[in-house]
Tab-separated table of C-alpha atoms and ligand atoms in Angstrom:
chain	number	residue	atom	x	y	z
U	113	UNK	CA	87.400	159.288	64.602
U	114	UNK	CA	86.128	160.553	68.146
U	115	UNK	CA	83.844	158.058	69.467
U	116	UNK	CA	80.275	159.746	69.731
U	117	UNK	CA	77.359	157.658	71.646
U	118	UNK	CA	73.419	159.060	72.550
U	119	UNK	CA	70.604	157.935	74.304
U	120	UNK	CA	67.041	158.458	72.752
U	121	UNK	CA	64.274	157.817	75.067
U	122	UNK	CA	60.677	158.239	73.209
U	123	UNK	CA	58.667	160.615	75.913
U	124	UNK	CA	56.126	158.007	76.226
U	125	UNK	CA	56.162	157.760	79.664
U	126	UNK	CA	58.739	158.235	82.293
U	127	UNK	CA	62.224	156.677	82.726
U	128	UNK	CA	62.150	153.486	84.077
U	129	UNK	CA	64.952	151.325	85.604
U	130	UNK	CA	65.414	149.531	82.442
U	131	UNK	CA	65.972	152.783	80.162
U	132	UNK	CA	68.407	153.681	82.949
U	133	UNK	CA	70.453	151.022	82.008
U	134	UNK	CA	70.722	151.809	78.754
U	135	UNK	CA	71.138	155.429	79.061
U	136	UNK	CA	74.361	154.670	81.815
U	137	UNK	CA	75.619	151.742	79.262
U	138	UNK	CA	75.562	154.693	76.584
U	139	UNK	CA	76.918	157.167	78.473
U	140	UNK	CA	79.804	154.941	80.204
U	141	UNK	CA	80.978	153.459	76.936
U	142	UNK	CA	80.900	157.600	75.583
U	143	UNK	CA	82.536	158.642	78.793
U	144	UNK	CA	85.439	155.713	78.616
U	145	UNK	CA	86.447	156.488	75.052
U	146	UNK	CA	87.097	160.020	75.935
U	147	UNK	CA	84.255	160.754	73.307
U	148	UNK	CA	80.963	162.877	73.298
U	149	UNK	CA	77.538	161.691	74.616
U	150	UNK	CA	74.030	163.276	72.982
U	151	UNK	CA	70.809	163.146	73.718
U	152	UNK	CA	67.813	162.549	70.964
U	153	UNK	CA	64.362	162.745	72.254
U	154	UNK	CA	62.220	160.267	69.678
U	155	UNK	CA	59.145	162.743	69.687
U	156	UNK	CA	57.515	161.381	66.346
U	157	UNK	CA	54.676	160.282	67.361
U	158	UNK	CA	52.253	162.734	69.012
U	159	UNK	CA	48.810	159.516	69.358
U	160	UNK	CA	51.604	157.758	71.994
U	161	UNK	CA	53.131	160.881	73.934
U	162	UNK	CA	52.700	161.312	77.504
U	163	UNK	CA	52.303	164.995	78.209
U	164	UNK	CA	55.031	165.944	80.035
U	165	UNK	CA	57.168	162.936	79.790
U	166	UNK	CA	60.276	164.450	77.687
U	167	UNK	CA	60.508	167.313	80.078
U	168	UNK	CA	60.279	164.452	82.827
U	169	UNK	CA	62.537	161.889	81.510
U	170	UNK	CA	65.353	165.191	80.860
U	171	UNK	CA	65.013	166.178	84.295
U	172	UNK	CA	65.610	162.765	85.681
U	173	UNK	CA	68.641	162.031	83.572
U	174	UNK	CA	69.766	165.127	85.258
U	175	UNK	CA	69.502	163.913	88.773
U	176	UNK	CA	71.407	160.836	87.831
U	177	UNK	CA	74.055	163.141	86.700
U	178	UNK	CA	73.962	161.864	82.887
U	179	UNK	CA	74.480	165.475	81.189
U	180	UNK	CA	74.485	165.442	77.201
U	181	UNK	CA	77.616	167.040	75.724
U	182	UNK	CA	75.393	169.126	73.325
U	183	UNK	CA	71.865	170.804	73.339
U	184	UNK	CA	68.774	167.959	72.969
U	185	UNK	CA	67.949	166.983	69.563
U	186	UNK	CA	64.171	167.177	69.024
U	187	UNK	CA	63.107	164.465	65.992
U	188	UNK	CA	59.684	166.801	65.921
U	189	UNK	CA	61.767	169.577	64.551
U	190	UNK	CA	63.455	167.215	62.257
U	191	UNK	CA	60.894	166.439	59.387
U	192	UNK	CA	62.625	168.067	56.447
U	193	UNK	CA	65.451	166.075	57.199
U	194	UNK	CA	62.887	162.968	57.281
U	195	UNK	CA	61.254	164.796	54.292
U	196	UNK	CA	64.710	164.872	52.252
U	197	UNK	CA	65.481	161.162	52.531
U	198	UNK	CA	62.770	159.858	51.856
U	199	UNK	CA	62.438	162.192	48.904
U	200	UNK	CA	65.619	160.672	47.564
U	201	UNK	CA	64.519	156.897	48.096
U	202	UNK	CA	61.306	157.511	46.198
U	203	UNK	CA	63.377	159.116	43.649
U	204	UNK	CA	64.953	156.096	43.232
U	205	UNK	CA	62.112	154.066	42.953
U	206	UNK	CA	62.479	152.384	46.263
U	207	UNK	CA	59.007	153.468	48.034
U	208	UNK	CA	55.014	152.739	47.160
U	209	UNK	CA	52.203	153.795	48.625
U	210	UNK	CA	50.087	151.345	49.956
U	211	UNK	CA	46.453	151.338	51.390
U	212	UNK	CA	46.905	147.232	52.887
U	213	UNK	CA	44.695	147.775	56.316
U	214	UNK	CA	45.874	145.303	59.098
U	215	UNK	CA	43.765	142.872	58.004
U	216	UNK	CA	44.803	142.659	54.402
U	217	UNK	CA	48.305	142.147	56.056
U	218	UNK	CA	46.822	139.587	58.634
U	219	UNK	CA	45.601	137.615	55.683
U	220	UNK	CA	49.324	137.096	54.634
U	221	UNK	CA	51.053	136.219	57.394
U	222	UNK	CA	51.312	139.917	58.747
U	223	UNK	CA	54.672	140.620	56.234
U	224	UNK	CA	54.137	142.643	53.174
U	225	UNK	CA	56.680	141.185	50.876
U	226	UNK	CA	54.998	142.058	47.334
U	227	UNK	CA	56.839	145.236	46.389
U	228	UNK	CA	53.977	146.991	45.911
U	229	UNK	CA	50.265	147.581	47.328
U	230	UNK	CA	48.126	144.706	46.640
U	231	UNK	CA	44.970	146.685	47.659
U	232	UNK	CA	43.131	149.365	44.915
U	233	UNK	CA	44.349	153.077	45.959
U	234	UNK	CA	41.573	154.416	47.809
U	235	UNK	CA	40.304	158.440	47.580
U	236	UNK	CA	38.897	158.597	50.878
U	237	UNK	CA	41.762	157.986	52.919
U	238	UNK	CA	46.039	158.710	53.195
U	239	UNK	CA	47.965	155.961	51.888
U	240	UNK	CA	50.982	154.734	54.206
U	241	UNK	CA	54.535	155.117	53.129
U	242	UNK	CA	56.418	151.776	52.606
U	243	UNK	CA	60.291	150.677	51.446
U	244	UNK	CA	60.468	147.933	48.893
U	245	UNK	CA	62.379	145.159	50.383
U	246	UNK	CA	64.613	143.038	48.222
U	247	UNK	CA	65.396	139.400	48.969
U	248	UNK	CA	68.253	140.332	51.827
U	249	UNK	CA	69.967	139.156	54.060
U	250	UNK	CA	71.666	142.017	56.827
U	251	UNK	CA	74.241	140.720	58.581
U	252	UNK	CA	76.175	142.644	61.414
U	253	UNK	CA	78.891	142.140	64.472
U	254	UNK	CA	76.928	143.077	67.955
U	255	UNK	CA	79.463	144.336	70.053
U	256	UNK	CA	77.702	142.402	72.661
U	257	UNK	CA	75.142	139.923	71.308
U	258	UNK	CA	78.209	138.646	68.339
U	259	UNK	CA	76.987	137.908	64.714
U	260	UNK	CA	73.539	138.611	63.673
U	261	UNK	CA	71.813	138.152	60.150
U	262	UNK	CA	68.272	138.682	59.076
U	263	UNK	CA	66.507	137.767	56.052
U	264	UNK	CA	64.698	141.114	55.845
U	265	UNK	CA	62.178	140.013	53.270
U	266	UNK	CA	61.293	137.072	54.850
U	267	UNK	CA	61.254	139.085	58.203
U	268	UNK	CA	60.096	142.061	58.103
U	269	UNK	CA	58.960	142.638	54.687
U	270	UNK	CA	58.406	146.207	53.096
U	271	UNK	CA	58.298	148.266	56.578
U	272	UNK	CA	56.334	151.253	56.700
U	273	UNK	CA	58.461	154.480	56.422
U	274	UNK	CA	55.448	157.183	56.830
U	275	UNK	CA	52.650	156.263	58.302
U	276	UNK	CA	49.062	157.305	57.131
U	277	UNK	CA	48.340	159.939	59.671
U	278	UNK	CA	51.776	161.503	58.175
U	279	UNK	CA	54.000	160.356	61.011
U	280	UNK	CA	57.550	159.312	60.298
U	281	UNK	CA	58.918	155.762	61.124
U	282	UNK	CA	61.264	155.393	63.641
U	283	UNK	CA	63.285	153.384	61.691
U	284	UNK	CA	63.876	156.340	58.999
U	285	UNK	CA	64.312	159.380	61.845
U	286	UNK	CA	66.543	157.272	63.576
U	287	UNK	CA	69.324	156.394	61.077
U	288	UNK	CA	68.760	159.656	59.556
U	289	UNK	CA	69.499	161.415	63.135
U	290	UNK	CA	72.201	159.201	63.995
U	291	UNK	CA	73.678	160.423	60.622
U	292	UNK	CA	73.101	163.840	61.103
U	293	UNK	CA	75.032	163.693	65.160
U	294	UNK	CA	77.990	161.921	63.832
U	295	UNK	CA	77.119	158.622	66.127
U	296	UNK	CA	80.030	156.350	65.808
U	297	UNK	CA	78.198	153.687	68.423
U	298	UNK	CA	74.801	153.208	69.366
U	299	UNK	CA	74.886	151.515	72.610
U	300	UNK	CA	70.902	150.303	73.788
U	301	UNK	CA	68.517	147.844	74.764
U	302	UNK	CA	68.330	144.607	73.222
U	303	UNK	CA	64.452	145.135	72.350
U	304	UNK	CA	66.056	147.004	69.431
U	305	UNK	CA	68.142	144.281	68.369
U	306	UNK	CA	66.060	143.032	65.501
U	307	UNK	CA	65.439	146.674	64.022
U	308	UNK	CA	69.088	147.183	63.223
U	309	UNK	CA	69.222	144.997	60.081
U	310	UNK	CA	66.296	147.310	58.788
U	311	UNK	CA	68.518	150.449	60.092
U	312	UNK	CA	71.403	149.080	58.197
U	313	UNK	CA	69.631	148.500	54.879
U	314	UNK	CA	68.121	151.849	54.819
U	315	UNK	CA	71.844	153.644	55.538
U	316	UNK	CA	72.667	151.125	52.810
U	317	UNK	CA	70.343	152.945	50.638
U	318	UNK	CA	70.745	156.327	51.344
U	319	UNK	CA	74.800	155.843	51.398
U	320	UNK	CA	74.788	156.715	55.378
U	321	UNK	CA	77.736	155.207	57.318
U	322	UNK	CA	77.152	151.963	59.087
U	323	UNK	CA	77.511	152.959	63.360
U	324	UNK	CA	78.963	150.068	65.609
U	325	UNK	CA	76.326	148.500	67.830
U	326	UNK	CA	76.053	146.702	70.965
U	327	UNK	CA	72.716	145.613	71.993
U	328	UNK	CA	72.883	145.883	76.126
U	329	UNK	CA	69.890	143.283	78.228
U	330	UNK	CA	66.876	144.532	78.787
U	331	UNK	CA	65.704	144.525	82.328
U	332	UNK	CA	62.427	142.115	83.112
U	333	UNK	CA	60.095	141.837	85.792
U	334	UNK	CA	60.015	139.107	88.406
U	335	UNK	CA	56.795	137.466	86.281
U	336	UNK	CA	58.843	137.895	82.755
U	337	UNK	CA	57.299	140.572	81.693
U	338	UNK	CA	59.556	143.207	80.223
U	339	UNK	CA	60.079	146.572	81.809
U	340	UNK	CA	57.470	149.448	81.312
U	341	UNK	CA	57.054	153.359	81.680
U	342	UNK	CA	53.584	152.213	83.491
U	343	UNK	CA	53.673	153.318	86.820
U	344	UNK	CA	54.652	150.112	89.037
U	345	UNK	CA	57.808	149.625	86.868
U	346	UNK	CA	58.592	153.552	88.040
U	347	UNK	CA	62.522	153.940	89.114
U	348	UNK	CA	62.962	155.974	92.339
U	349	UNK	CA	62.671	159.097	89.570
U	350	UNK	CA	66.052	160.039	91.044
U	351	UNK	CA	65.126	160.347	94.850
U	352	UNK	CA	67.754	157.981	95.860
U	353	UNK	CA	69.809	158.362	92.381
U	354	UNK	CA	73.035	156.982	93.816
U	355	UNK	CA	71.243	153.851	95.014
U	356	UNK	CA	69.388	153.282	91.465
U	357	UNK	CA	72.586	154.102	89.345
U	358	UNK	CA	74.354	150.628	92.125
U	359	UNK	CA	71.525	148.642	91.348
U	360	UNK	CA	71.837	149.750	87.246
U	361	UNK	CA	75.919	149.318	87.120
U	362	UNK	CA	75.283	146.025	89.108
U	363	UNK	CA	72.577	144.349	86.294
U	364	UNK	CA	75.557	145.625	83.803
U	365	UNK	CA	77.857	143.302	85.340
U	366	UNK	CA	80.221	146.241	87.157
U	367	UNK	CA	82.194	146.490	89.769
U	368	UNK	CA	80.422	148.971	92.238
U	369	UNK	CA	82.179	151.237	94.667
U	370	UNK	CA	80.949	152.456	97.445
U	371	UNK	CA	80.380	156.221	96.964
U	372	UNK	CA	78.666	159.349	98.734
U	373	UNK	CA	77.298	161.072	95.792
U	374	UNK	CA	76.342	160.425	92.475
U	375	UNK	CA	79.234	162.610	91.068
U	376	UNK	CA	81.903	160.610	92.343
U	377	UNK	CA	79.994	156.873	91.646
U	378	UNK	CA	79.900	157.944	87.889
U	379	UNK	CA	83.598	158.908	87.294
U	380	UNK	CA	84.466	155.662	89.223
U	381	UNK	CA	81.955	154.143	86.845
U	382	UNK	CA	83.398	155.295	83.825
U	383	UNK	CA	87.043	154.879	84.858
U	384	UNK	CA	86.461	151.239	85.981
U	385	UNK	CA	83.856	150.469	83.411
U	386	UNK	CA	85.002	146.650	81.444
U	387	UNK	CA	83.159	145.962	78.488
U	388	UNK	CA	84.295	141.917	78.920
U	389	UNK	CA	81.717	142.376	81.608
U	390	UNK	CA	78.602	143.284	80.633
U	391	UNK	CA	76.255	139.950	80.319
U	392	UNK	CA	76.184	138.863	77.117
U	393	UNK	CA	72.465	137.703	77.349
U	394	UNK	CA	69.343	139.160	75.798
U	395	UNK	CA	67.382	139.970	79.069
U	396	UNK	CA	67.964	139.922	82.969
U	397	UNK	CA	65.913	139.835	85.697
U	398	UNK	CA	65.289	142.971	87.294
U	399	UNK	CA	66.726	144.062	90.034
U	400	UNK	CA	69.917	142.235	89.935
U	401	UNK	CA	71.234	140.307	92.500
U	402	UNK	CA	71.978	142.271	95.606
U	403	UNK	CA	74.889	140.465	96.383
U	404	UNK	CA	76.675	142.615	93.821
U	405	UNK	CA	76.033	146.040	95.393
U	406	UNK	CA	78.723	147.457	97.854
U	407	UNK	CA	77.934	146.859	101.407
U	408	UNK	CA	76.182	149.507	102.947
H	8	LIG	N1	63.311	155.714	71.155
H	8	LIG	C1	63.575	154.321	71.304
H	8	LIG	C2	62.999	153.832	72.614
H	8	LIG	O1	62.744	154.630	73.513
H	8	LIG	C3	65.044	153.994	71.313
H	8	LIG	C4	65.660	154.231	70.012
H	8	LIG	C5	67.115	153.842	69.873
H	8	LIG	O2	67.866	153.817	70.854
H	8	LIG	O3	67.501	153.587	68.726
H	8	LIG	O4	62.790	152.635	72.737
């Protein structure tokens, strides 16, 4: 099967230094296995848009030279798709509607794990959307991180699929999109690493094929903080691209070569590019040793 990879930035802010990691350790890993590299833009959630930000976060891609193989998928244009699933797991009995406020959860432990809503239905006001979670345990090969499992009852519990205000989960547009584009790997940050037993179950469910993954480390700040799309964590937004895409192949363990132009450090990138070393750790600090860029 061709190997097909994406990157799927939520425009909720604009591309920092550690989504550029995970968009080159996406598009490297595409590039190397001669296969086809998409773009998804996770626009599901209008309360947490930035105005501006997908058109922002497409155009800096573009500096950095990282060009989709296919038009951008939009998840807002997506909802019957979103609609159709879950249509078919309520079907089948696996979805309730439940009115639990944040404090009912709060109450127990912040998991719901009863199968069903636990508060009366309510007139006034939209219930939420959640997936019954049986007593589970996911278990998965990280290309990267190695063997995972998670008790998903005990874990996560029965996750929201549509929220209240009608927005889709993430967790249901995602495996349905990566479905739908034929995504043989999903290559990203390690923040994600604990949603992919929920991912799994639900392709489980709706008889989806499994992806490989391979959970890259997320970038921190010097005080431990993880990387933001607030403006101090800002990368050079592409003024200096070639410099930021060193400083991004370096924190992915690469060799760098010395290049001119961004063109001709990416196709040394991908032809060079050894899995055996990217760090196999969870999180790095950011920006990686300097010692490990080319001399100027
Ligand atoms: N949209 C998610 C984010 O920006 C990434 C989703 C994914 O790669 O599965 O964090």
């Amino acid at each position: 099967m061709n190997y097909r990879g994406r990157f799927a930035p939520s425009p909720t802010g604009l591309l920092h230094a550690g989504s550029l990691v995970a968009a080159l350790g996406s598009w490297l890993s595409a590039r190397q296995a001669r296969g086809q590299w998409l773009l998804r833009m996770e626009d599901l959630d209008p309360p947490r848009e930035v105005d501006g930000s997908a058109a922002a976060i497409l155009g800096t891609l573009q500096r950095f030279g990282l060009k989709a193989d296919a038009p951008v998928l939009y998840q807002s244009a997506r909802g019957a798709d979103y609609q159709q699933a879950f249509d078919a797991l309520h079907k089948h009995g696996h979805v309730f509607a439940c009115w639990c406020s944040r404090a009912d959860l709060a109450a127990r432990g912040g998991v719901h794990h009863d199968g069903h809503c636990i508060t009366p239905p309510q007139d006034d006001r939209e219930p939420a959307w959640r997936i019954r979670v049986p007593d589970r345990t996911i278990t998965f090969i990280d290309g990267l991180q190695g063997q995972q499992r998670q008790d998903l009852r005990k874990v996560v519990g029965d996750f929201v699929l549509r929220r209240a205000d009608g927005c889709w989960s993430y967790h249901l547009a995602c495996v349905v999109d990566d479905a739908a584009q034929g995504m043989t790997e999903v290559v990203r940050g390690s923040d994600l690493l604990a949603s992919t037993a929920r991912q799994i179950f639900l392709q489980q469910l709706l008889g989806l094929p499994t992806p490989d993954y391979l959970h890259l480390p997320i970038a921190l700040r010097e005080d431990g903080g993880k990387l933001s799309k607030s403006a101090r964590d800002l990368p050079a937004a592409g003024d200096d691209p070639v410099r930021e895409l060193a400083r991004a192949l370096a924190f992915l363990g690469q060799e760098v070569s010395d290049e001119c132009c961004v063109e001709h450090l990416l196709e040394s990138a991908w032809r060079r590019f050894d899995r055996a070393r990217l760090p196999r750790s969870k999180q790095l600090p950011w920006p990686p040793r300097e010692r490990s860029l080319p001399l100027p």
